[in-house]
Amino acid sequence: MFRSVRYLPSLIQKSALSHSRNVVGPCSQLQWREARPSSQIQKREASSGAESSEMNSFAMNIFRGDIKPSTIFPFPEVLNEEQEETLKMLVDPCAKFFEDINDPAANDSLEKVEDNSLEGLKEMGAFGLQVPQDLSGLGLTNTQYARLVEIVGSHDLGVGITLGAHQSIGFKGILLYGTPEQKQKYLPDLATGQKMAAFCLTEPSCGSDAAGIKTRAILSPDGTHYTLNGGKIWISNGGVADVFTVFAKTPIVDEKTGKEKDTSVAFIVERGFGGITHGAPEKKMGIKASNTAALFIDDCKVPVENMLGGVGDGFKVAMNILNNGRFGMAAALSGTMKYCINKSIEHAGQRVQFKTEISNFGAIQEKISRMVMKHYVTESMAYLVSANMDQGIKEFQIEAAISKIYASEAAWFCADEAIQVLGGMGYMKECGLERVMRDLRIFRIFEGTNDILRLFVVLTGMEYAGRALKSAGKMGVAADMLKRRLGISSGDSLSTQVHGSLKESADQASKSINEFGATVTNLLIKHGKKVKDPEHQFVLNRVAEAAIDIYGMVAVLSRASRSLEQNHSSAQHELVLTKLFCDEATERIAMNLRDASDSKALQRYTSLARISKDVVSNNGTLQQHPLGF
Ligand code: MYA
């Protein structure tokens, strides 16, 4: 078996020698990056078109009540023949490696990836999937990467995090923002796994509030290096990495006021620079095979040429690394969901109770069908986002966040329901689902908690809608605003984009988008910038939920339409899945949008806020015990 994995990288290099490609596809940010000075680039890329009045992003435009289908319909097919061939050559050996060599249960109990697995992964090229071939990587596109991490996710999430923390975020900054010298210096060793990378953002006092980091970087008087001091926590690969992407604050003089202020910076830091130590491996609920440790940074001297981007770019470099990695999580979790579904159907099809297989019971059928439907949505979102990234579309950050939120919750649902279908057997360690469930829990927490990402989605979208509203107001386009407030259709419809048998579902989606746009407009008119205030998060969450459902609807509408048009063998199955999802999503959206403005719902939020305040100030629950003591 090992022989088949050993020769893979060379095979790939041979087959794809003609065009080495990089991480983001044809209109790559990398190429773009190399041509321009850094801070200008960060501003342009990180704001993702904030300065332009119109964006390509489908998800962004629904906040204006607009339907911009070009990134969704038809479902993008981005792999050329050669890329498809390369990928096919990788898929089977990768799956076989995970079936024959890697042992997830052993990794879990040892709390490390076994050495032979690590070596095998290195030999397969799994540490540098997206590093260009001339820098010793496999040079895969995002879509190719997604397909492979899906296999990883279906077998071992602990290994997935070891690999993901290394390349999805650990050295992604070098790929996205590194100078040619930085890439040349660091990427070959990282791509072959000779060195490991880690992404160091979180600090004891700043988790979700990433802009609040306290690690300091002070420029030396001779301007040759920065001295870094601070500490990072919960760093995946923190105890085993050699190269770190570290985010810090540095003082600069404000040009306007002449006063000193802090700004953010990102650095490539080598363990060998000195001043870097780490804590003991954290004891965790799951993903035990992956190393997680605190990092202590004491007078670590980092040469100025190791800065990623420019002074002031650190926060946005961090955000864009995370934006760029999130689709991988959706892809990996799509694999995990498939594993859970397979476990469930295998059991339900042969377990006899009350004289029949339990798969004949409606209660079990509903569980299996819902798992399958959520998996279909997750898979569609993951490959839609990766395809958009490969197409060079830069406005994908909301879609990527949605895919991460949806995938992590859908995968949790699948693991939970799979355990339920298997009953007592599902609860036993040897079944494997128990480990998957423990591993999955963190996915709703890290790479941006789902709560923070929901706010990110909704506030980014509302800001975009707010800009349109402002200029409409200035230009006196009151009629347009009024129309939107009343939920009168912009005239755009998705029904012309889909296969004939999905027209009804497309109409549901178009109608939902109209209502969504109207709700957003009304909220903006009612609250203005104050919509960001914490007390409105009850409402914002409902709007975010509706946005997630809408994106799910268009993702499956597009994919199923393609299957129907191309007569895929699974087309009729996909049709049923899509119609069902759209139907249920339409009802959820209507409910969430109603609850975003309905006075009764607002009263309920007041009650929720009050209950929470009461128990927090009481430091415990308030009601008397039923027994009175
Ligand atoms: S790593 C740690 C993860 N940590 C986080 O994700 C932190 C979460 N916090 C945030 O994202 C931000 O702090 C939020 C904004 C969103 C809360 N893209 O005033 P602002 C711009 C582009 O809203 P804040 C881990 O978990 C914004 O437009 N730009 O900021 C490891 C504005 O720009 P401008 C963005 O309120 C897990 C400016 O920034 C973004 O302070 C290991 C300020 O915005 C954005 N996203 O906070 C995983 N956000 O000034 C392993 C904001 O121009 C990987 N902005 O208007 C596993 C991979 C899967 C498996 C693979 C297998 C191989």
XYZ file of C-alpha atoms and ligand atoms in Angstrom:
692
model
C 0.000 0.000 0.000
C 2.728 2.405 0.978
C 4.306 2.109 -2.406
C 1.197 3.458 -4.024
C 1.296 6.573 -1.882
C 5.021 7.012 -2.130
C 5.123 7.742 -5.805
C 2.172 10.119 -5.840
C 3.822 13.529 -5.701
C 6.180 12.655 -8.504
C 3.267 11.307 -10.516
C 1.456 14.555 -10.121
C 4.401 16.677 -10.952
C 4.796 14.671 -14.113
C 1.200 14.992 -15.153
C 0.862 18.646 -14.375
C 4.312 19.948 -15.082
C 3.066 22.109 -17.849
C 1.173 24.501 -15.630
C 2.059 24.919 -12.041
C -0.808 26.672 -10.339
C -1.319 28.344 -7.073
C -3.755 28.538 -4.277
C -6.516 30.719 -5.596
C -6.874 29.817 -9.213
C -6.680 31.732 -12.449
C -7.127 35.331 -11.281
C -4.986 34.578 -8.316
C -4.570 36.981 -5.435
C -0.991 35.804 -5.414
C -0.229 37.108 -8.862
C -2.095 40.253 -7.994
C -0.198 40.577 -4.764
C 3.188 40.362 -6.374
C 2.494 43.245 -8.686
C 1.556 45.818 -6.066
C 2.942 47.344 -2.865
C 1.634 45.537 0.187
C -0.569 47.843 2.208
C -2.434 49.031 -0.823
C -3.138 45.394 -1.617
C -4.321 44.556 1.839
C -6.711 47.448 1.765
C -8.102 46.501 -1.617
C -8.354 42.793 -0.899
C -9.377 42.858 2.709
C -12.193 45.295 2.249
C -13.335 42.961 -0.493
C -14.701 45.687 -2.628
C -16.059 47.776 0.222
C -15.286 50.877 -1.789
C -17.124 49.649 -4.868
C -20.856 50.167 -4.885
C -21.717 46.829 -6.480
C -20.427 43.411 -5.514
C -20.540 40.084 -7.229
C -21.355 38.144 -4.088
C -24.788 36.550 -4.187
C -25.081 36.483 -0.412
C -24.093 40.120 -0.073
C -26.677 41.231 -2.635
C -29.624 39.541 -0.968
C -29.201 42.147 1.783
C -30.212 44.717 -0.845
C -33.054 42.453 -1.930
C -31.186 41.928 -5.203
C -30.719 38.661 -7.024
C -27.312 38.474 -8.706
C -27.148 34.889 -9.925
C -23.882 34.949 -11.894
C -21.725 33.326 -9.189
C -24.292 30.610 -8.457
C -25.955 29.666 -11.753
C -25.054 27.497 -13.517
C -23.318 25.457 -10.825
C -19.685 26.245 -11.641
C -17.523 23.517 -13.129
C -14.011 24.716 -12.555
C -11.778 21.701 -13.025
C -10.202 21.368 -16.443
C -9.479 17.932 -17.826
C -5.973 17.817 -16.467
C -6.998 18.996 -13.009
C -9.695 16.354 -12.948
C -7.221 13.655 -13.940
C -4.759 14.790 -11.277
C -7.482 14.733 -8.662
C -8.692 11.290 -9.658
C -5.157 10.029 -9.262
C -5.077 11.346 -5.722
C -8.508 10.385 -4.440
C -8.209 6.599 -4.323
C -4.741 6.387 -2.754
C -5.754 9.019 -0.226
C -8.882 7.062 0.730
C -6.892 3.842 0.839
C -4.294 5.423 3.066
C -6.977 6.368 5.552
C -8.603 2.965 5.359
C -5.424 0.877 5.618
C -2.799 2.877 7.446
C -4.190 5.662 9.550
C -5.875 4.515 12.753
C -8.144 7.258 14.125
C -8.901 5.396 17.351
C -5.190 4.922 18.061
C -4.453 8.581 17.281
C -7.269 9.577 19.602
C -6.114 7.454 22.512
C -2.418 8.302 22.019
C -3.375 11.982 21.730
C -1.062 12.327 18.751
C -1.020 11.279 15.133
C 0.942 8.047 14.951
C 4.379 8.430 13.407
C 3.727 6.091 10.487
C 0.606 8.064 9.599
C 2.464 11.355 9.732
C 5.200 9.954 7.511
C 2.669 8.564 5.053
C 0.890 11.909 4.875
C 4.154 13.696 4.195
C 5.018 11.240 1.452
C 1.606 11.775 -0.141
C 2.255 15.497 -0.270
C -0.589 16.151 2.163
C 1.335 18.906 3.968
C 1.548 21.132 0.910
C -1.621 20.505 -1.048
C -1.905 24.061 -2.343
C 1.734 25.097 -2.397
C 2.870 25.643 -5.981
C 4.754 22.731 -7.468
C 7.923 24.717 -8.004
C 7.979 25.206 -4.228
C 7.623 21.470 -3.535
C 3.853 21.362 -3.118
C 1.110 19.675 -5.120
C -0.201 22.986 -6.473
C -3.850 22.056 -6.088
C -6.760 24.409 -6.624
C -9.275 25.059 -3.866
C -11.700 22.590 -5.414
C -9.097 19.857 -5.627
C -8.103 20.596 -2.044
C -11.746 20.415 -0.948
C -12.150 16.953 -2.461
C -9.133 15.620 -0.589
C -9.928 17.165 2.775
C -13.392 15.675 2.429
C -11.704 12.270 2.554
C -9.678 13.322 5.583
C -12.865 14.519 7.293
C -14.630 11.248 6.654
C -11.904 9.335 8.512
C -10.067 11.344 11.106
C -10.786 14.928 12.160
C -7.774 14.910 14.488
C -5.512 14.391 11.486
C -7.623 16.974 9.608
C -6.861 19.625 12.205
C -3.155 18.777 12.241
C -3.080 19.247 8.476
C -5.525 22.156 8.451
C -3.827 24.156 11.198
C -0.620 23.750 9.197
C -1.774 24.707 5.709
C -5.299 26.076 5.895
C -4.227 28.782 8.341
C -0.657 28.102 9.590
C 1.218 29.089 6.468
C -1.699 30.333 4.327
C -0.538 33.874 5.053
C 2.762 33.151 3.282
C 0.873 31.769 0.297
C -1.509 34.709 0.157
C 0.688 37.597 1.198
C 4.288 36.389 1.219
C 6.907 38.116 -0.886
C 8.677 35.897 -3.437
C 11.633 35.694 -1.016
C 9.429 34.662 1.910
C 7.745 31.987 -0.191
C 11.041 30.671 -1.459
C 12.498 30.564 2.025
C 9.632 28.941 3.892
C 7.254 27.080 1.627
C 9.392 24.156 0.409
C 10.103 22.843 3.926
C 6.517 23.444 4.985
C 5.064 21.767 1.907
C 7.048 18.591 2.462
C 6.234 18.497 6.150
C 9.847 18.856 7.167
C 8.584 21.826 9.132
C 5.188 22.402 10.682
C 3.270 25.670 10.841
C 0.787 27.241 13.234
C -1.505 30.284 13.211
C -1.190 32.402 16.350
C -3.988 34.889 16.889
C -5.942 33.993 20.030
C -4.757 35.363 23.378
C -5.994 34.902 26.934
C -7.999 38.135 26.794
C -8.953 38.102 23.095
C -10.747 35.224 21.461
C -13.621 36.471 19.332
C -12.409 40.058 19.732
C -9.410 39.408 17.531
C -8.593 43.091 17.076
C -7.897 43.367 20.814
C -4.687 41.340 20.866
C -2.002 42.521 23.263
C 1.179 40.845 21.973
C 3.562 43.714 21.225
C 6.113 44.203 18.496
C 8.639 47.008 18.985
C 10.875 48.087 16.150
C 14.573 48.174 17.006
C 16.295 51.604 16.885
C 18.315 50.516 13.853
C 15.113 49.379 12.082
C 16.381 45.858 11.407
C 14.054 43.824 13.571
C 11.016 43.806 15.818
C 11.097 42.457 19.369
C 7.938 40.508 20.157
C 6.522 39.961 23.638
C 3.253 38.368 24.612
C 1.410 35.100 24.719
C -1.000 33.073 22.636
C -3.362 30.314 23.743
C -5.074 27.266 22.237
C -2.730 27.239 19.286
C -3.298 24.197 17.081
C 0.137 22.671 16.353
C 1.529 25.167 18.903
C 3.735 22.573 20.581
C 5.047 20.990 17.407
C 5.356 23.828 14.889
C 8.603 25.361 13.697
C 7.101 28.308 11.812
C 4.386 30.562 13.219
C 2.193 33.254 11.742
C 2.040 35.634 14.689
C -0.226 38.663 15.017
C 0.799 41.562 17.212
C 0.323 45.266 17.866
C 2.983 47.866 17.173
C 3.027 51.581 17.972
C 2.960 54.116 15.145
C 2.506 57.880 15.047
C -0.930 58.938 13.857
C -0.378 61.225 10.873
C -3.449 63.305 11.706
C -2.959 63.875 15.445
C 0.798 63.377 15.768
C 0.053 61.086 18.723
C 1.213 57.520 19.174
C -1.317 54.760 18.571
C -1.231 50.993 18.114
C -1.761 49.198 14.870
C -1.660 45.538 13.881
C 1.117 43.583 12.206
C 1.655 39.989 11.102
C 4.976 38.166 11.174
C 6.484 34.897 10.080
C 8.259 33.739 13.224
C 10.684 30.832 13.385
C 10.979 28.870 16.596
C 14.719 29.132 16.026
C 14.630 32.925 16.480
C 14.639 32.287 20.221
C 12.246 33.542 22.854
C 9.521 31.082 21.824
C 8.392 28.388 24.237
C 5.161 26.445 24.530
C 2.979 24.956 27.222
C 1.987 21.335 27.748
C -0.459 19.835 25.243
C -3.983 20.865 26.264
C -6.331 18.154 27.469
C -9.341 18.457 25.182
C -12.779 16.949 24.640
C -11.969 15.902 21.080
C -9.537 16.287 18.170
C -7.117 14.833 20.711
C -4.735 13.642 18.011
C -3.999 17.255 17.152
C -1.618 19.198 19.329
C -2.988 22.320 21.046
C -0.725 24.436 23.245
C -0.094 27.896 24.600
C 2.767 29.870 23.107
C 4.946 32.178 25.182
C 6.793 34.909 23.343
C 9.616 36.550 25.303
C 11.887 39.020 23.573
C 11.655 37.166 20.295
C 13.626 39.098 17.679
C 12.022 38.957 14.253
C 13.770 40.473 11.216
C 11.719 43.214 9.507
C 11.742 41.222 6.295
C 9.581 38.642 8.068
C 6.585 40.947 8.201
C 3.578 39.685 6.242
C 1.903 42.575 4.457
C 2.661 46.019 5.832
C 2.443 47.836 9.159
C -1.268 48.168 9.913
C -2.274 45.149 7.835
C -2.118 42.483 10.557
C -5.830 42.296 11.416
C -6.923 42.050 7.833
C -4.213 39.519 6.997
C -5.612 37.409 9.856
C -9.215 37.827 8.714
C -8.400 36.967 5.121
C -6.434 33.874 6.085
C -9.496 32.728 8.005
C -11.854 33.680 5.154
C -9.698 31.684 2.764
C -9.689 28.562 4.937
C -13.330 28.237 5.944
C -14.568 26.415 2.855
C -12.110 23.620 3.754
C -13.977 23.064 6.963
C -17.245 22.682 5.088
C -15.601 20.205 2.729
C -14.007 18.190 5.539
C -17.276 18.094 7.467
C -19.149 16.990 4.399
C -16.936 13.899 4.577
C -17.695 13.463 8.276
C -21.415 13.675 7.592
C -21.140 10.980 4.949
C -19.429 8.748 7.502
C -22.284 9.294 9.980
C -24.907 8.646 7.307
C -23.204 5.443 6.215
C -23.027 4.194 9.791
C -26.740 4.933 10.234
C -27.962 3.260 7.077
C -25.767 0.242 7.566
C -27.316 -0.263 10.986
C -30.888 0.716 10.135
C -30.927 -1.629 7.152
C -30.037 -4.722 9.140
C -31.241 -4.103 12.688
C -34.550 -5.904 13.216
C -36.934 -4.744 15.924
C -40.642 -5.467 16.143
C -40.119 -8.003 13.327
C -38.830 -5.546 10.728
C -35.701 -3.601 9.856
C -35.766 -0.316 11.707
C -35.235 1.514 8.398
C -38.935 0.812 7.750
C -40.012 3.064 10.598
C -40.949 6.655 9.809
C -39.127 7.869 12.922
C -35.850 6.448 11.562
C -36.588 7.480 7.976
C -36.972 11.089 9.038
C -33.598 11.028 10.784
C -31.837 9.492 7.797
C -33.504 11.812 5.291
C -32.681 14.915 7.279
C -29.054 13.840 7.569
C -28.944 13.278 3.818
C -30.623 16.610 3.065
C -28.236 18.551 5.310
C -25.309 16.738 3.758
C -26.507 17.666 0.279
C -26.712 21.320 1.297
C -23.293 21.259 2.972
C -21.600 19.575 0.034
C -23.235 22.005 -2.404
C -22.131 25.023 -0.377
C -18.563 23.752 0.049
C -18.002 23.178 -3.667
C -19.802 26.354 -4.658
C -17.503 28.430 -2.460
C -14.353 26.587 -3.558
C -15.380 26.984 -7.206
C -16.039 30.694 -6.763
C -12.607 31.073 -5.182
C -11.036 29.163 -8.057
C -12.838 31.457 -10.480
C -10.951 34.334 -8.915
C -14.017 35.843 -7.273
C -12.803 37.877 -4.321
C -16.103 38.507 -2.581
C -16.656 35.130 -0.982
C -16.141 35.886 2.685
C -19.841 35.847 3.653
C -20.443 32.673 1.684
C -17.395 31.020 3.289
C -18.616 31.973 6.766
C -22.104 30.638 5.968
C -20.636 27.358 4.742
C -18.642 26.982 7.973
C -21.653 27.722 10.171
C -23.966 25.444 8.241
C -21.493 22.587 7.932
C -20.484 22.556 11.586
C -24.102 22.501 12.767
C -25.246 20.018 10.149
C -22.360 17.672 10.978
C -23.206 17.881 14.670
C -26.810 17.021 13.838
C -25.666 14.034 11.782
C -23.378 12.662 14.477
C -26.095 13.075 17.088
C -28.792 11.456 14.965
C -26.470 8.658 13.860
C -25.836 7.804 17.505
C -29.590 7.873 18.075
C -30.225 5.527 15.156
C -27.613 3.109 16.480
C -28.994 3.442 20.023
C -26.863 1.773 22.677
C -24.393 0.635 20.041
C -23.843 4.203 18.913
C -22.945 5.171 22.451
C -20.154 2.599 22.675
C -16.621 3.762 22.022
C -15.837 0.946 19.597
C -18.574 2.121 17.216
C -16.500 5.213 16.390
C -19.315 7.758 16.469
C -18.493 8.780 20.030
C -15.067 10.010 18.877
C -16.590 11.790 15.897
C -19.028 13.597 18.143
C -16.274 14.710 20.521
C -14.154 15.798 17.568
C -17.015 17.718 15.986
C -17.916 19.875 18.958
C -15.041 22.294 18.441
C -16.060 23.083 14.867
C -18.858 25.331 16.092
C -16.341 27.149 18.265
C -13.055 27.658 16.443
C -12.125 29.544 13.274
C -14.680 32.099 14.465
C -17.484 30.885 16.723
C -20.724 30.380 14.850
C -22.222 33.150 16.981
C -19.551 35.614 15.879
C -19.758 34.444 12.288
C -23.527 34.914 12.249
C -22.979 38.511 13.341
C -20.184 38.883 10.796
C -22.506 37.684 8.013
C -25.422 39.860 8.975
C -23.498 43.028 9.827
C -21.307 42.846 6.721
C -24.416 42.358 4.598
C -26.314 45.132 6.336
C -23.440 47.530 5.946
C -23.491 46.840 2.229
C -27.255 47.365 2.135
C -26.872 50.491 4.253
C -24.531 52.044 1.718
C -27.085 51.531 -1.038
C -29.810 52.952 1.124
C -27.729 56.000 1.933
C -26.985 56.765 -1.686
C -30.617 56.093 -2.637
C -31.627 58.610 0.014
C -29.132 61.170 -1.231
C -30.263 60.774 -4.775
C -33.876 61.048 -3.701
C -34.711 57.594 -4.980
C -37.501 57.319 -2.480
C -39.725 55.179 -4.642
C -37.091 52.463 -4.817
C -36.693 52.504 -1.048
C -40.408 52.429 -0.516
C -40.751 49.472 -2.838
C -38.116 47.606 -0.929
C -39.696 48.449 2.415
C -42.940 47.015 1.207
C -41.224 43.937 -0.117
C -42.232 44.647 -3.697
C -40.142 42.505 -5.994
C -37.136 44.007 -7.732
C -38.409 42.063 -10.716
C -35.465 39.680 -10.618
C -36.349 36.036 -10.392
C -34.481 32.805 -10.058
C -37.032 30.819 -12.018
C -35.233 31.511 -15.309
C -32.012 30.091 -13.854
C -33.235 26.675 -12.786
C -34.389 23.469 -14.424
C -38.100 23.501 -15.285
C -39.018 21.065 -12.530
C -37.558 23.395 -9.917
C -39.396 26.569 -10.908
C -41.695 26.470 -7.917
C -38.778 26.150 -5.524
C -36.950 28.938 -7.347
C -40.017 31.147 -6.902
C -39.959 30.369 -3.198
C -36.312 31.447 -3.073
C -36.957 34.648 -5.054
C -39.854 35.544 -2.790
C -37.761 34.834 0.299
C -35.006 37.107 -1.017
C -37.501 39.905 -1.579
C -38.847 39.579 1.918
C -35.333 39.348 3.267
C -34.335 42.592 1.501
C -37.441 44.319 2.818
C -36.711 43.211 6.395
C -33.107 44.408 6.169
C -34.202 47.783 4.748
C -36.771 48.225 7.478
C -34.266 47.353 10.195
C -31.754 49.803 8.756
C -34.345 52.567 8.582
C -35.515 51.820 12.112
C -32.135 51.476 13.832
C -29.509 52.978 11.529
C -26.008 52.266 12.806
C -27.428 51.321 16.194
C -28.450 48.008 14.672
C -24.977 46.883 15.751
C -25.828 47.417 19.419
C -25.709 44.228 21.501
C -29.426 44.284 22.363
C -30.277 43.814 18.675
C -28.382 40.530 18.439
C -31.613 38.604 19.059
C -32.930 40.111 15.825
C -29.627 39.941 13.943
C -29.385 36.210 14.630
C -32.756 35.650 12.987
C -31.704 37.644 9.946
C -28.450 35.672 9.746
C -30.400 32.430 9.971
C -32.576 33.529 7.053
C -29.460 34.444 5.014
C -27.985 30.992 5.671
C -31.195 29.297 4.530
C -31.362 31.443 1.390
C -27.780 30.608 0.466
C -28.548 26.926 1.095
C -31.571 27.167 -1.196
C -29.698 28.687 -4.120
C -26.767 26.288 -3.682
C -29.006 23.236 -4.011
C -31.219 24.788 -6.685
C -28.162 25.366 -8.821
C -26.625 21.957 -8.215
C -29.837 20.002 -8.725
C -30.585 21.973 -11.896
C -27.223 20.957 -13.287
C -27.851 17.325 -12.379
C -31.248 17.417 -14.061
C -29.952 19.165 -17.156
C -27.041 16.757 -17.477
C -29.216 13.751 -16.691
C -27.123 12.573 -13.754
C -28.202 9.207 -12.400
C -28.998 10.849 -9.068
C -30.971 13.731 -10.610
C -34.413 12.639 -9.408
C -33.091 12.008 -5.901
C -31.541 15.483 -5.879
C -34.796 16.951 -7.130
C -36.654 15.536 -4.138
C -33.950 16.736 -1.735
C -33.940 20.215 -3.220
C -37.703 20.643 -3.262
C -37.969 19.471 0.317
C -35.139 21.689 1.532
C -36.511 24.746 -0.278
C -39.991 24.147 1.034
C -38.893 23.846 4.641
C -36.346 26.648 4.335
C -39.042 28.979 2.990
C -41.099 28.418 6.129
C -38.102 28.911 8.413
C -37.140 32.099 6.600
C -40.661 33.500 6.881
C -40.660 32.707 10.600
C -37.221 34.220 11.200
C -38.038 37.372 9.250
C -41.305 37.743 11.123
C -39.422 37.325 14.393
C -36.989 40.033 13.324
C -39.682 42.713 13.509
C -42.810 41.338 15.134
C -43.662 43.160 18.368
C -44.483 39.925 20.215
C -41.104 38.496 19.243
C -39.414 41.688 20.428
C -41.154 41.293 23.773
C -39.814 37.763 24.007
C -36.269 39.057 23.467
C -36.800 41.546 26.278
C -37.790 38.632 28.498
C -34.776 36.605 27.391
C -32.459 39.525 28.128
C -34.050 40.033 31.510
C -33.850 36.386 32.583
C -30.197 36.289 31.659
C -29.393 39.572 33.435
C -31.216 38.393 36.560
C -29.361 35.104 36.886
C -26.003 36.610 35.965
C -26.342 39.308 38.630
C -27.559 36.690 41.107
C -24.645 34.441 40.204
C -26.991 31.484 39.813
C -30.536 30.425 39.069
C -33.173 32.355 40.980
C -36.255 30.208 41.348
C -36.863 28.437 44.612
C -36.327 24.687 44.587
C -39.618 22.732 44.194
C -39.020 21.248 47.617
C -38.472 24.672 49.094
C -34.960 23.977 50.402
S -7.916 30.532 14.854
C -8.749 31.800 15.726
C -9.985 32.189 15.058
N -10.402 33.464 15.550
C -11.354 34.123 14.952
O -11.916 33.659 13.969
C -11.650 35.470 15.491
C -13.087 35.858 15.272
N -13.210 37.298 15.232
C -13.373 37.977 14.062
O -13.481 37.385 13.007
C -13.371 39.490 14.106
O -12.717 39.916 15.271
C -14.811 40.097 14.004
C -14.671 41.602 13.711
C -15.552 39.533 12.799
C -15.584 39.797 15.273
N -12.858 39.576 6.302
O -15.052 46.701 13.197
P -14.949 45.326 12.603
C -12.849 44.158 8.418
C -12.452 40.742 5.785
O -16.202 44.586 12.336
P -14.223 43.896 14.964
C -8.699 29.098 15.225
O -9.771 29.056 15.738
C -14.082 45.030 8.412
O -14.692 45.053 7.150
N -12.507 41.876 6.481
O -13.983 44.443 13.525
C -7.876 27.880 14.844
C -13.473 46.363 8.763
O -12.841 46.877 7.601
P -12.779 48.439 7.302
C -12.991 41.818 7.723
O -15.535 44.323 15.497
C -8.719 26.715 14.477
C -12.393 45.989 9.776
O -12.058 44.632 9.490
C -13.413 40.628 8.316
O -13.018 44.194 15.769
C -7.919 25.635 13.824
C -12.859 46.097 11.205
O -14.078 45.395 11.284
C -13.334 39.477 7.547
N -13.706 38.278 8.003
O -14.237 42.276 14.777
C -8.616 25.222 12.579
N -13.843 40.893 9.587
O -12.049 49.037 8.443
C -7.827 24.333 11.732
C -13.695 42.198 9.755
O -12.024 48.517 6.002
C -8.306 24.397 10.318
N -13.177 42.762 8.643
O -14.191 48.875 7.201
C -9.171 23.258 9.939
C -9.437 23.214 8.489
C -10.431 22.167 8.110
C -9.868 20.791 7.954
C -8.962 20.696 6.787
C -8.391 19.276 6.676
C -7.134 19.284 5.908
